[in-house]
Tab-separated table of C-alpha atoms in Angstrom:
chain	number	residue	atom	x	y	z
A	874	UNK	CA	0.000	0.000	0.000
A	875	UNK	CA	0.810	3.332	-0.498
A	876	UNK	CA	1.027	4.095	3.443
A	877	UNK	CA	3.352	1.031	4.209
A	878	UNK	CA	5.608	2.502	1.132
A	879	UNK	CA	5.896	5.620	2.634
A	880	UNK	CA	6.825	4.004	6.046
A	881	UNK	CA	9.443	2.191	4.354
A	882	UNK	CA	10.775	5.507	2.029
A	883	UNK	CA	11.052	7.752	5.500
A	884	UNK	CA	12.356	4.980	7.653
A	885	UNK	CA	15.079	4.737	5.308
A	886	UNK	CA	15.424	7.751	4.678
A	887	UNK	CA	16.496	8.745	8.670
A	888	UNK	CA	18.776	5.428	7.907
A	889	UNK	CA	20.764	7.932	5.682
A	890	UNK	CA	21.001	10.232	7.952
A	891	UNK	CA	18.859	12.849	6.597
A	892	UNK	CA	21.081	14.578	4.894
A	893	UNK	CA	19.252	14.377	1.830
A	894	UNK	CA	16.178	16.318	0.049
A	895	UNK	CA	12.994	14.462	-0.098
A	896	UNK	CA	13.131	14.345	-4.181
A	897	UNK	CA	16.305	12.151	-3.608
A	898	UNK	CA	15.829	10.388	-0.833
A	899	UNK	CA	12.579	9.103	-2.867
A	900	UNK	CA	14.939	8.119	-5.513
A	901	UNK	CA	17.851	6.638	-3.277
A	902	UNK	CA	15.446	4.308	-1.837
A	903	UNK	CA	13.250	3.028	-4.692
A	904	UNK	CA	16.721	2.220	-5.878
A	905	UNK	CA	17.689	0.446	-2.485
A	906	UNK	CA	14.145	-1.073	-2.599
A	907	UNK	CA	15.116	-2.449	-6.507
A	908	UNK	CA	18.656	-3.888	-5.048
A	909	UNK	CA	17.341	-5.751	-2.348
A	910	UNK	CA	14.590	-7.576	-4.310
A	911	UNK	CA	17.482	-9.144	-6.152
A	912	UNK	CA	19.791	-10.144	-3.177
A	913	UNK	CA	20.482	-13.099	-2.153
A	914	UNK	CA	18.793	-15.540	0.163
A	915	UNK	CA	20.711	-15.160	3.448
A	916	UNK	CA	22.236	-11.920	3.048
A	917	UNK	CA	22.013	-9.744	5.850
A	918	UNK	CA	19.150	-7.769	4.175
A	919	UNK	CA	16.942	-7.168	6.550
A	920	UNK	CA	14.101	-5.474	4.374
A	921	UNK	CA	14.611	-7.934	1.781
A	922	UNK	CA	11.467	-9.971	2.265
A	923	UNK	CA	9.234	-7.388	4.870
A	924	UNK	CA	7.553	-5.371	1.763
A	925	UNK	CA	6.095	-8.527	0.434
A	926	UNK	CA	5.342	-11.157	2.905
A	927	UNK	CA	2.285	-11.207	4.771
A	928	UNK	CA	2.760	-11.360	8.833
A	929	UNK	CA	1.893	-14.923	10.078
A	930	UNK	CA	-0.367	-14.023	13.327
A	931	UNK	CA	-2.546	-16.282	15.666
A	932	UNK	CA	-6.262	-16.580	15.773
A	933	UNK	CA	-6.585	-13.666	18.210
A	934	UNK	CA	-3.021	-12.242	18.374
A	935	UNK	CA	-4.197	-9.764	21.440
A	936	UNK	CA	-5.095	-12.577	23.683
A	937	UNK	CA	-2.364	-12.847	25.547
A	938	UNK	CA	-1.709	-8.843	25.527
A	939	UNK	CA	-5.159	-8.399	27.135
A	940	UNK	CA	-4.278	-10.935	29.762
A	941	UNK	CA	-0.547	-9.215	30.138
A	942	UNK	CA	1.959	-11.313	29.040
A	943	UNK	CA	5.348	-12.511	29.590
A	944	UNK	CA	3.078	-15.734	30.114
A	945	UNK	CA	4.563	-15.864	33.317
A	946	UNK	CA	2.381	-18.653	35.046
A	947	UNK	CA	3.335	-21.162	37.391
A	948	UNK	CA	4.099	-23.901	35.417
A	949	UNK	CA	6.821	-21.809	34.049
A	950	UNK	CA	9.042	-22.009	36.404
A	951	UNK	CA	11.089	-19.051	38.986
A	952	UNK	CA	13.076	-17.470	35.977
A	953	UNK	CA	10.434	-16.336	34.271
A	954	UNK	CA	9.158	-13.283	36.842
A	955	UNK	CA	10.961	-10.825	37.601
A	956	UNK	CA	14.111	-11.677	39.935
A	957	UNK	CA	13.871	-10.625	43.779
A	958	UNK	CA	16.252	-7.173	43.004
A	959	UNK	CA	13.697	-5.791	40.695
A	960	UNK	CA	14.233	-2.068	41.717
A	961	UNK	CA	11.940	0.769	42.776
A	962	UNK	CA	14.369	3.233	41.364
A	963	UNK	CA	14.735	1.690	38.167
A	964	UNK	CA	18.087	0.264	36.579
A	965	UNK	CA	20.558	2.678	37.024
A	966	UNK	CA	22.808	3.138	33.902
A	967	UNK	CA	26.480	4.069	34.922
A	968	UNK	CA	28.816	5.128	31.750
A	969	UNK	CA	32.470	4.072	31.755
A	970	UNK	CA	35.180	5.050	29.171
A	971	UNK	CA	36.738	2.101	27.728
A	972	UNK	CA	38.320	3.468	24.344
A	973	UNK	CA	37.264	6.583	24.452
A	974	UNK	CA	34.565	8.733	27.128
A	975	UNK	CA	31.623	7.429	28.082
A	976	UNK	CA	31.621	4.153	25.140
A	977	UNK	CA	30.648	1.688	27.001
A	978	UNK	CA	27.640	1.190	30.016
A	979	UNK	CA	27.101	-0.958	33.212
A	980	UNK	CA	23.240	-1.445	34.238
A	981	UNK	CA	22.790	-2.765	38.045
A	982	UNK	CA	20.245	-2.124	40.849
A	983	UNK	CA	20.733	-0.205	44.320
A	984	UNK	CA	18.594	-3.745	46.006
A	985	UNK	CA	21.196	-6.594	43.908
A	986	UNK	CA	24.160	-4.404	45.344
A	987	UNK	CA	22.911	-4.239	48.693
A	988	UNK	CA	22.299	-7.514	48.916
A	989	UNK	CA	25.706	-7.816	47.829
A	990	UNK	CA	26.683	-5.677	50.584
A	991	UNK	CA	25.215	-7.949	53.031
A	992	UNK	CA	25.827	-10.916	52.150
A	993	UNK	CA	30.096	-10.000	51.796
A	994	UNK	CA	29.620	-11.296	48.272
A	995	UNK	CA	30.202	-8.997	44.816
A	996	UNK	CA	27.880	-8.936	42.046
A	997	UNK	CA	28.542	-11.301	38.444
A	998	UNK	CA	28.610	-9.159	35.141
A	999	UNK	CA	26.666	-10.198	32.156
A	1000	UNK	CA	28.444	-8.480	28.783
A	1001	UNK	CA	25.568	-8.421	26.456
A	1002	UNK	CA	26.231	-7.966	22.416
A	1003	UNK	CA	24.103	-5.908	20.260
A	1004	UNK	CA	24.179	-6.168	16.363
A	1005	UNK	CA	25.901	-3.033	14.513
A	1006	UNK	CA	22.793	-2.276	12.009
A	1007	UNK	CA	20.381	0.023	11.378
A	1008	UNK	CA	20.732	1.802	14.846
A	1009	UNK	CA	23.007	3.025	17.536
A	1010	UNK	CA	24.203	0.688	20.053
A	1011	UNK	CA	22.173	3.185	22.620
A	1012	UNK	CA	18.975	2.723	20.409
A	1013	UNK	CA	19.422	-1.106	20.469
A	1014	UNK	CA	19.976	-1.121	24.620
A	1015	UNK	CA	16.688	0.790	24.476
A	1016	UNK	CA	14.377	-1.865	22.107
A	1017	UNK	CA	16.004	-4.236	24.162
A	1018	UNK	CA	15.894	-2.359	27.564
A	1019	UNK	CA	13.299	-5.808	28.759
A	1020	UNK	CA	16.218	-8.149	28.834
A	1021	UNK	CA	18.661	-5.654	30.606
A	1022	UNK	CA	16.268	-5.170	33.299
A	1023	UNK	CA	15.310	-8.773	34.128
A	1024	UNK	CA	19.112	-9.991	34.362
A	1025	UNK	CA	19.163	-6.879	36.540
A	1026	UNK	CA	16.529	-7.870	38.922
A	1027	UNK	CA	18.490	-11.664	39.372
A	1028	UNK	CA	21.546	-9.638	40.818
A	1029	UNK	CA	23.734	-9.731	37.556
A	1030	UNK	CA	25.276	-5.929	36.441
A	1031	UNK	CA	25.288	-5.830	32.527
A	1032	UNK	CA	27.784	-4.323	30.601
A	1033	UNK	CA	27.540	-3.597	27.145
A	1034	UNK	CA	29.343	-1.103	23.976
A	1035	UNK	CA	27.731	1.976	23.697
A	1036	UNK	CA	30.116	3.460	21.035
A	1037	UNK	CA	32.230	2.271	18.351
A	1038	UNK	CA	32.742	3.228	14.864
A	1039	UNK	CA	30.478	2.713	12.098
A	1040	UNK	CA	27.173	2.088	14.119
A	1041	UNK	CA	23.775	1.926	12.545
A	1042	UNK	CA	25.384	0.710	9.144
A	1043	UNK	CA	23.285	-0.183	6.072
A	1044	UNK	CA	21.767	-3.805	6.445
A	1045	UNK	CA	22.905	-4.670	2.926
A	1046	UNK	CA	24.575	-7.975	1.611
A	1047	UNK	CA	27.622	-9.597	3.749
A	1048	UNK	CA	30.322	-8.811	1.138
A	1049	UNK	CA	29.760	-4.840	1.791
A	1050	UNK	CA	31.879	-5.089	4.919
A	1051	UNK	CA	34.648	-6.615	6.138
A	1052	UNK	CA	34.659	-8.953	9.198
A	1053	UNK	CA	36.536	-6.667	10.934
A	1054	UNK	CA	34.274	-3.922	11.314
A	1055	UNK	CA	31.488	-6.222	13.642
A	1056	UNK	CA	34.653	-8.368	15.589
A	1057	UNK	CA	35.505	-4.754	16.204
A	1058	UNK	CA	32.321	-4.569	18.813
A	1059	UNK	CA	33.609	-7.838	20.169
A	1060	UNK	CA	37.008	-7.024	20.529
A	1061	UNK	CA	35.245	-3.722	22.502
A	1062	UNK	CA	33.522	-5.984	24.726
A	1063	UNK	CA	36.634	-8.097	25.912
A	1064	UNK	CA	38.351	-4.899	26.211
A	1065	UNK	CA	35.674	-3.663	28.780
A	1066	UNK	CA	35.640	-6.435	31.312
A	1067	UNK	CA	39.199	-6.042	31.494
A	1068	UNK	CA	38.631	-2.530	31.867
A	1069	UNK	CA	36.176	-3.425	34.622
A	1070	UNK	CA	38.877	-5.521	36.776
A	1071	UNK	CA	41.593	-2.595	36.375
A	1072	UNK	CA	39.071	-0.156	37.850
A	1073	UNK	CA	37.222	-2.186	40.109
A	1074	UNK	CA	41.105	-3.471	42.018
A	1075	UNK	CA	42.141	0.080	42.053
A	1076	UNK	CA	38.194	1.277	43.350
A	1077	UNK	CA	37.780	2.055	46.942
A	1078	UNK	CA	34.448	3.484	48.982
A	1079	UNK	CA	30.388	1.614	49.500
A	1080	UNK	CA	29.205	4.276	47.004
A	1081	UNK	CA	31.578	2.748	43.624
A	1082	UNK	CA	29.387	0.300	41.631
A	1083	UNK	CA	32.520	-0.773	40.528
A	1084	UNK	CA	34.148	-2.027	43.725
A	1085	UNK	CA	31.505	-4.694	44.127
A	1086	UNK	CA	31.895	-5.911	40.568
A	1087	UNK	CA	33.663	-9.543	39.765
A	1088	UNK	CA	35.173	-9.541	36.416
A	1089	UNK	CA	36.245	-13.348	37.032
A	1090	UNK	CA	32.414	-14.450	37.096
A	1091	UNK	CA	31.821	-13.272	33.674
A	1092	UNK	CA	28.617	-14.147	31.203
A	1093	UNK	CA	27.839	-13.033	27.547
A	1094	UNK	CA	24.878	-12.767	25.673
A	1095	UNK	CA	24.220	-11.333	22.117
A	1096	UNK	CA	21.794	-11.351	19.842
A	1097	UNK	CA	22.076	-11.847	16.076
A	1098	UNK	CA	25.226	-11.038	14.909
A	1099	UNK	CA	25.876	-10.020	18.330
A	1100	UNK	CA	24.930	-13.581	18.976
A	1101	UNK	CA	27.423	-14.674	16.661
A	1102	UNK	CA	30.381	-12.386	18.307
A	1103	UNK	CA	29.217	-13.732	21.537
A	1104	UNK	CA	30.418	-17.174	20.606
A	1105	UNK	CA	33.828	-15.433	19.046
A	1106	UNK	CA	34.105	-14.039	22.519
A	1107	UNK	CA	34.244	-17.583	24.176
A	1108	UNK	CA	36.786	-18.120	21.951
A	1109	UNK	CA	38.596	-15.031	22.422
A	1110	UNK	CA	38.469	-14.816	25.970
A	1111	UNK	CA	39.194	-18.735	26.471
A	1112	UNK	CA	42.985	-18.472	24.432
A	1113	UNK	CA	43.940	-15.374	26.513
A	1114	UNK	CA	43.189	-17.489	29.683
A	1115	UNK	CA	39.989	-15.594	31.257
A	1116	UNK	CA	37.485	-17.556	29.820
A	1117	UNK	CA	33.862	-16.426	30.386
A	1118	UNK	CA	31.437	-18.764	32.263
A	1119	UNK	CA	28.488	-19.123	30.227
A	1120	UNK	CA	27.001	-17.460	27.064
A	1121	UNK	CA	24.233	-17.494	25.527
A	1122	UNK	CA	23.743	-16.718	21.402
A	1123	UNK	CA	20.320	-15.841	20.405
A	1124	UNK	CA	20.064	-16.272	16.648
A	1125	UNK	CA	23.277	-15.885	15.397
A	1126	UNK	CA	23.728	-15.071	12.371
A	1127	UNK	CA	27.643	-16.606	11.756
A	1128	UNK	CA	26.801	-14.969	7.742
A	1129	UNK	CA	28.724	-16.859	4.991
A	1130	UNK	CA	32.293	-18.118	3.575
A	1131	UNK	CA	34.194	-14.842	1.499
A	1132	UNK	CA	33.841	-17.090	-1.593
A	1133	UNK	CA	29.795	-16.874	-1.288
A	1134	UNK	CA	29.349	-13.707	-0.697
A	1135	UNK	CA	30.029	-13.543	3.104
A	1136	UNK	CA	32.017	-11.381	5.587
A	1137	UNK	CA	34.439	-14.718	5.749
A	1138	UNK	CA	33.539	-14.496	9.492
A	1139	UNK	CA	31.999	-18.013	9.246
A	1140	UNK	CA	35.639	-19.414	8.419
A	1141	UNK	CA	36.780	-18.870	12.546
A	1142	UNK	CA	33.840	-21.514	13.367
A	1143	UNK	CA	34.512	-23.841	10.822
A	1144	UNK	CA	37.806	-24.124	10.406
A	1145	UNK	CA	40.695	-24.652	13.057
A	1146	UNK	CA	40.874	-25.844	16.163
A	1147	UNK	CA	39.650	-22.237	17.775
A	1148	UNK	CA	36.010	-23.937	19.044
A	1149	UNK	CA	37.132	-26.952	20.498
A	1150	UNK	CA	39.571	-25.440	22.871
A	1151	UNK	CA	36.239	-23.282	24.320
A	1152	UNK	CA	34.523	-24.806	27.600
A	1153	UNK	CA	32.236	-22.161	28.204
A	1154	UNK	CA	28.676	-23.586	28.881
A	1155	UNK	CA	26.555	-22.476	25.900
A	1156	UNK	CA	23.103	-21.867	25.351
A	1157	UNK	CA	22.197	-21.697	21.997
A	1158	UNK	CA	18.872	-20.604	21.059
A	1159	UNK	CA	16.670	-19.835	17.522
A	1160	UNK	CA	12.971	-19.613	16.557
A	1161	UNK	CA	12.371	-22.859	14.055
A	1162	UNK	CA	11.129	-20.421	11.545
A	1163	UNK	CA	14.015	-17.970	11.766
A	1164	UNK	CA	15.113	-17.350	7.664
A	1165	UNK	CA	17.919	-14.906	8.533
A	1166	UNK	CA	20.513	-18.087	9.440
A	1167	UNK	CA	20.022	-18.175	13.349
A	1168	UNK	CA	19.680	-22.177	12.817
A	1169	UNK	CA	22.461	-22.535	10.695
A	1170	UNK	CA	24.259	-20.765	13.333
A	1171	UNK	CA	23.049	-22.573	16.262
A	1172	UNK	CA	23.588	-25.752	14.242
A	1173	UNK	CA	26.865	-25.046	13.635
A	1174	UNK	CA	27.671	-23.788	17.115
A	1175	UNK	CA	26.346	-27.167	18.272
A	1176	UNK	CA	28.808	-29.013	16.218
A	1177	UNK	CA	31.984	-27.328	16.061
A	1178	UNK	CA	31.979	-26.439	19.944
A	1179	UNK	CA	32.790	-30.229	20.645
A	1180	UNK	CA	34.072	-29.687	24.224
A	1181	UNK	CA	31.762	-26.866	25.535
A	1182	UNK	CA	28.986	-28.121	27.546
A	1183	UNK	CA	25.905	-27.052	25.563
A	1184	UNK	CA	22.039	-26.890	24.483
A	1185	UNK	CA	20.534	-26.508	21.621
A	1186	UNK	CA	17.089	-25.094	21.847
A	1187	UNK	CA	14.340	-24.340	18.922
A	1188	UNK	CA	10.866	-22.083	19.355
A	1189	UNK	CA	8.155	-23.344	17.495
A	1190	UNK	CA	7.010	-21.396	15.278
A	1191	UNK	CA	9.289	-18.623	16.059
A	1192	UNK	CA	11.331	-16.096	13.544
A	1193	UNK	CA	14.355	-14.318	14.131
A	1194	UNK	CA	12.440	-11.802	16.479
A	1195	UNK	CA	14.498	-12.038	19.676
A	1196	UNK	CA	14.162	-7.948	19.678
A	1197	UNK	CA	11.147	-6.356	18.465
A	1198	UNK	CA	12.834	-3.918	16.042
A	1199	UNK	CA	12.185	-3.050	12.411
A	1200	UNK	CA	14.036	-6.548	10.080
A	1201	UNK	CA	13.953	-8.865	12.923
A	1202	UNK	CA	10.901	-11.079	11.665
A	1203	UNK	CA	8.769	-10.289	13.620
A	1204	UNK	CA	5.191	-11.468	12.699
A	1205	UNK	CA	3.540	-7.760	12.876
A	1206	UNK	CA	4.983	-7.037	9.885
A	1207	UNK	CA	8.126	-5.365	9.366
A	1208	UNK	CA	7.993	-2.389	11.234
A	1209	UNK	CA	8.406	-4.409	15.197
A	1210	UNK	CA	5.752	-1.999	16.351
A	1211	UNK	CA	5.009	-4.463	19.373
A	1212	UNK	CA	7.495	-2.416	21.199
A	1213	UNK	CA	5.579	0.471	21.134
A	1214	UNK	CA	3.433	-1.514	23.707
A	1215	UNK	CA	6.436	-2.167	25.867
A	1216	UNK	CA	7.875	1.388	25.906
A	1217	UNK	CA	4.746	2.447	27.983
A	1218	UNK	CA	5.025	-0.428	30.693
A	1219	UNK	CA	9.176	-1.456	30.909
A	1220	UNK	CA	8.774	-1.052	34.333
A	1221	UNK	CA	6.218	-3.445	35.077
A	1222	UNK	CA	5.596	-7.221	34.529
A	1223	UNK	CA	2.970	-7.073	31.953
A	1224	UNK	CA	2.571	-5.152	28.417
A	1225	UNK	CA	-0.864	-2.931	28.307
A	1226	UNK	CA	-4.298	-3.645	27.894
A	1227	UNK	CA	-5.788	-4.120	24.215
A	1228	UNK	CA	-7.721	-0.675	25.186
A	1229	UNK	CA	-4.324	1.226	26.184
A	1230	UNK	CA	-3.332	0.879	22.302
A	1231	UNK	CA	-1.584	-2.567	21.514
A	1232	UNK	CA	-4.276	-4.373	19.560
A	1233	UNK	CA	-3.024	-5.422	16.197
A	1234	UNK	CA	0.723	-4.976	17.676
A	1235	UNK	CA	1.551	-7.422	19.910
A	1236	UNK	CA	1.556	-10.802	18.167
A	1237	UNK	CA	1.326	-13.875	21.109
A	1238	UNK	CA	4.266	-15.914	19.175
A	1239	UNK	CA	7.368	-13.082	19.802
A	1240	UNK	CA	6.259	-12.116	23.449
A	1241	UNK	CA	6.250	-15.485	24.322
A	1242	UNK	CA	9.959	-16.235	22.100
A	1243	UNK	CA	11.039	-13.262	23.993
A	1244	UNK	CA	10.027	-14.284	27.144
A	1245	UNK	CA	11.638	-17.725	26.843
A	1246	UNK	CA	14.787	-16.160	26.126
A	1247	UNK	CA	14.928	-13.945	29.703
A	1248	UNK	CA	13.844	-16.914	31.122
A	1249	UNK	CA	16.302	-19.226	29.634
A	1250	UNK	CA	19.888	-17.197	29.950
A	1251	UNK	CA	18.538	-16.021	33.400
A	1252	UNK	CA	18.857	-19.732	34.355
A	1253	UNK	CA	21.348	-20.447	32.943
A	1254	UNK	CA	23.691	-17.402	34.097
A	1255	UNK	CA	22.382	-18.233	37.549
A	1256	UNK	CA	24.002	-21.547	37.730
A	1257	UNK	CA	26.986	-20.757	36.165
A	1258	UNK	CA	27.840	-17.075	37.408
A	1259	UNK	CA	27.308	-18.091	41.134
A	1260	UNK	CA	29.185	-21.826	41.142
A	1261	UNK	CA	29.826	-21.591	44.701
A	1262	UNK	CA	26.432	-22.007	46.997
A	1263	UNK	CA	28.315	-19.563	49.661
A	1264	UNK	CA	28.338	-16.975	47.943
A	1265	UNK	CA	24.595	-16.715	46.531
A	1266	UNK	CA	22.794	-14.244	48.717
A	1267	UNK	CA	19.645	-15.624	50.683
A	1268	UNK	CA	17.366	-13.534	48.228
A	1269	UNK	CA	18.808	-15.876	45.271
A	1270	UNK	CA	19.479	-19.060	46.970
A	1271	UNK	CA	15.726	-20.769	45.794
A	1272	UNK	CA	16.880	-20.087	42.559
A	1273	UNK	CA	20.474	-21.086	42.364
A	1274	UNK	CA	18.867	-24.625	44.274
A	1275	UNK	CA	16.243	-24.840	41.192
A	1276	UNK	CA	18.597	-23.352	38.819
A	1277	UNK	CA	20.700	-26.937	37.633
A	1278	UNK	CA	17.839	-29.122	37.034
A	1279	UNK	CA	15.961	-26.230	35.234
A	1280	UNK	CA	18.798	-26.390	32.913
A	1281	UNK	CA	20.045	-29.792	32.377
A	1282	UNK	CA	17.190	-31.345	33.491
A	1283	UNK	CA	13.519	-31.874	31.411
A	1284	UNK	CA	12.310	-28.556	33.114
A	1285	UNK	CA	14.170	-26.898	30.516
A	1286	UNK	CA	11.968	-27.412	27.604
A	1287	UNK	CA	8.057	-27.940	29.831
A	1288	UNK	CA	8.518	-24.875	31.508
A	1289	UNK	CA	9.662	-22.603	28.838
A	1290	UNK	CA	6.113	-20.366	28.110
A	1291	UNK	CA	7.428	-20.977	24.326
A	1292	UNK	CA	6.793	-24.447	23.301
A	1293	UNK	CA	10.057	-25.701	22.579
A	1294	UNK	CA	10.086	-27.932	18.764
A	1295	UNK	CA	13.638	-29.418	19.692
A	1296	UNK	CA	16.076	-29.432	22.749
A	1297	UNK	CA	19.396	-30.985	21.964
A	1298	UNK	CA	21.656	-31.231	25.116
A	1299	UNK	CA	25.209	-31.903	25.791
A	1300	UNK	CA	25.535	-32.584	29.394
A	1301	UNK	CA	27.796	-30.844	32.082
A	1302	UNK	CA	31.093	-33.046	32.430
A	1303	UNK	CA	31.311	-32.231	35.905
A	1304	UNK	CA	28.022	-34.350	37.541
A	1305	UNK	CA	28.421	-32.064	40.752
A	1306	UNK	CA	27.509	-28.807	39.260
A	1307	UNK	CA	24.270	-30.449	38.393
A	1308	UNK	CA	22.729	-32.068	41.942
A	1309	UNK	CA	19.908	-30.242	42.414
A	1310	UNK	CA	21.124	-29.899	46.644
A	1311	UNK	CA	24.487	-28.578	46.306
């Protein structure tokens, strides 16, 4: 239609920068909209196939908006609420300078760090992995602002880039950039938890977030081709000997060999002996009906990372929409707009009311993806990040008990409020991380 055209023309056209007049911005982008019909399948095009395919939604996709859903019920297990820091303040955003000023972020709670306090313990960090396109790194913490705020509320701080060059870059075909430019963000990341321990062994004083921070109980998590530098990061982190606990890659998108068209990035998973040496516990999750290659990279993950413990875990009937953000699948169309429901209520455990202006937005299928994601890495982190029982604080100690059989065990998949189409597991070596009464 004529409307969703123009929606397309002036999103891209703020893509550009607008730095253009409207005559040939029109003509810039009918162009763009010409080249991307004929690029090819698997390129990191993320408009290629949102102008043309209908959105899959449910019978009534605002059922489970009008009941307020993160589909949070009992049966779903304790990682799926909101954790027991879940602040009255809100998540407090502290900017560090890594690089350069202020390029990088740590998100924690005043309640997780005195509990902390109390319990004569120091807080994990979670570095979390945003993709490079289409927005800032600022704009992505914000669409994703749900995730940072339940890993929050468990008692994890997350770090995460905030600036490096070339952010918000075209999403265009693999072969227009070089491999370098995304390992860049990773290389940022591993640079900031090292960062982190330098400041936090020379930080003194109760009021310094970064005195009660532990760089050496360290998690990842990325999403898309953040999910893909996430696993580079196990691998990066592992041969300079400070190898992250656990990570978790939602979707990744490893893109192709240089020969097809690719960055070439795929070559450091498939070739060498760089995966095998990794035993980082992985969690590697996709939506079953994800066509922008997160199950090619979670099936590759699952193969190459021979000596990592690590699960393999599909959403049925799920896309690639992890985030709900313009290109990411999502089954409203291509636009994400479920977010705009969010935006309204981040501070609270449910989205809005049909009546409050999320009918026809919300689509039951990505909440629930979405939700199964927070739910999953929570666990998962919560195992891994706090390995010895003494130092779990009371408020986390139910879930650090539940926390090993949630993941290992067949709670994994029947509590998950996304049904789960396949669950591949490769078990812990160690059979004492996994008794349920340790």
């Amino acid at each position: 239609s004529m409307a969703f055209l123009t929606l397309v023309m002036s999103s891209m056209a703020r893509c550009l920068g607008g730095r253009i007049s409207s005559m040939r911005s029109l003509s810039i982008v009918m162009l763009m909209m010409f080249v991307a019909s004929m690029l090819p399948e698997g390129a990191h095009a993320f408009f290629n196939r949102a102008s043309s395919a209908s959105p899959r939604s449910l019978d009534d996709a605002s059922t489970s908006v009008q009941r307020g859903v993160y589909v949070c019920e009992r049966k779903n297990g304790p990682f799926c609420p909101t954790g027991p820091y879940k602040s009255t303040q809100g998540v407090i955003q502290k900017k560090i300078s890594v690089r350069e000023k202020d390029d990088a972020s740590i998100f924690y709670t005043n309640e997780a760090v005195d509990a902390a306090k109390k319990a004569n313990t120091t807080l994990p960090i979670i570095a979390r992995i945003n993709p490079l396109y289409d927005k800032t790194l600022d704009e992505w913490n914000a669409n994703d602002m749900r995730l940072i705020q339940h890993l929050t509320s468990f008692g994890f701080a997350v770090y995460t880039t905030t600036k490096v060059p070339r952010m918000g870059i075209f999403p265009g075909p693999e072969r227009m950039y070089p491999k370098e430019l995304f390992w860049n963000l990773g290389d940022h990341t591993l640079e900031g938890i090292k960062k982190i321990s330098e400041m936090a062994s020379s930080s003194s004083g109760d009021d310094d977030i970064l005195s009660m921070l532990d760089a050496s109980r360290v998690g990842v998590i990325g999403y898309s081709v953040g999910g893909s530098l996430t696993l580079r990061m196990t691998m990066e982190a592992q041969q300079q000997g400070k190898p992250v606990l656990a990570a978790v890659a939602l979707g990744p998108t490893i893109g192709s060999e240089r020969s097809e068209g690719g960055t070439g990035g795929r070559d450091i998973f498939t070739q060498g002996d760089g995966t095998s040496l990794v035993r980082s516990t992985l969690l590697l999750l996709a939506g079953d009906d994800d066509d922008r290659g997160g199950v090619d990279g979670v099936d590759t993950a699952l193969e190459r990372f021979v000596n990592a413990p690590r699960i393999k875990a599909l959403v049925n009937g799920a896309t690639h929409c992890f985030v709900s953000v313009y290109g990411a699948g999502c089954q409203n169309g291509p636009l994400g707009r479920c977010r705009e429901c969010e935006t309204v209520s981040v501070e609270g455990d449910t989205v809005p009311n049909v009546g409050d202006g999320c009918k026809g937005k919300c689509v039951d299928t990505d909440l629930r993806t979405q939700a199964a994601a927070r739910q999953m890495a929570t666990a998962l982190f919560v195992l891994k990040l706090y390995p010895d029982g003494s130092t779990v604080p009371p408020e986390l100690a139910k879930y650090r008990k539940a926390a090993p059989t949630f993941v290992w065990g067949p709670a994994f998949e029947g509590s998950s409020p996304a049904k789960l189409s396949a669950v591949v597991q490769k078990d812990e070596p160690n059979p004492v991380s996994i008794k349920l009464d340790e």
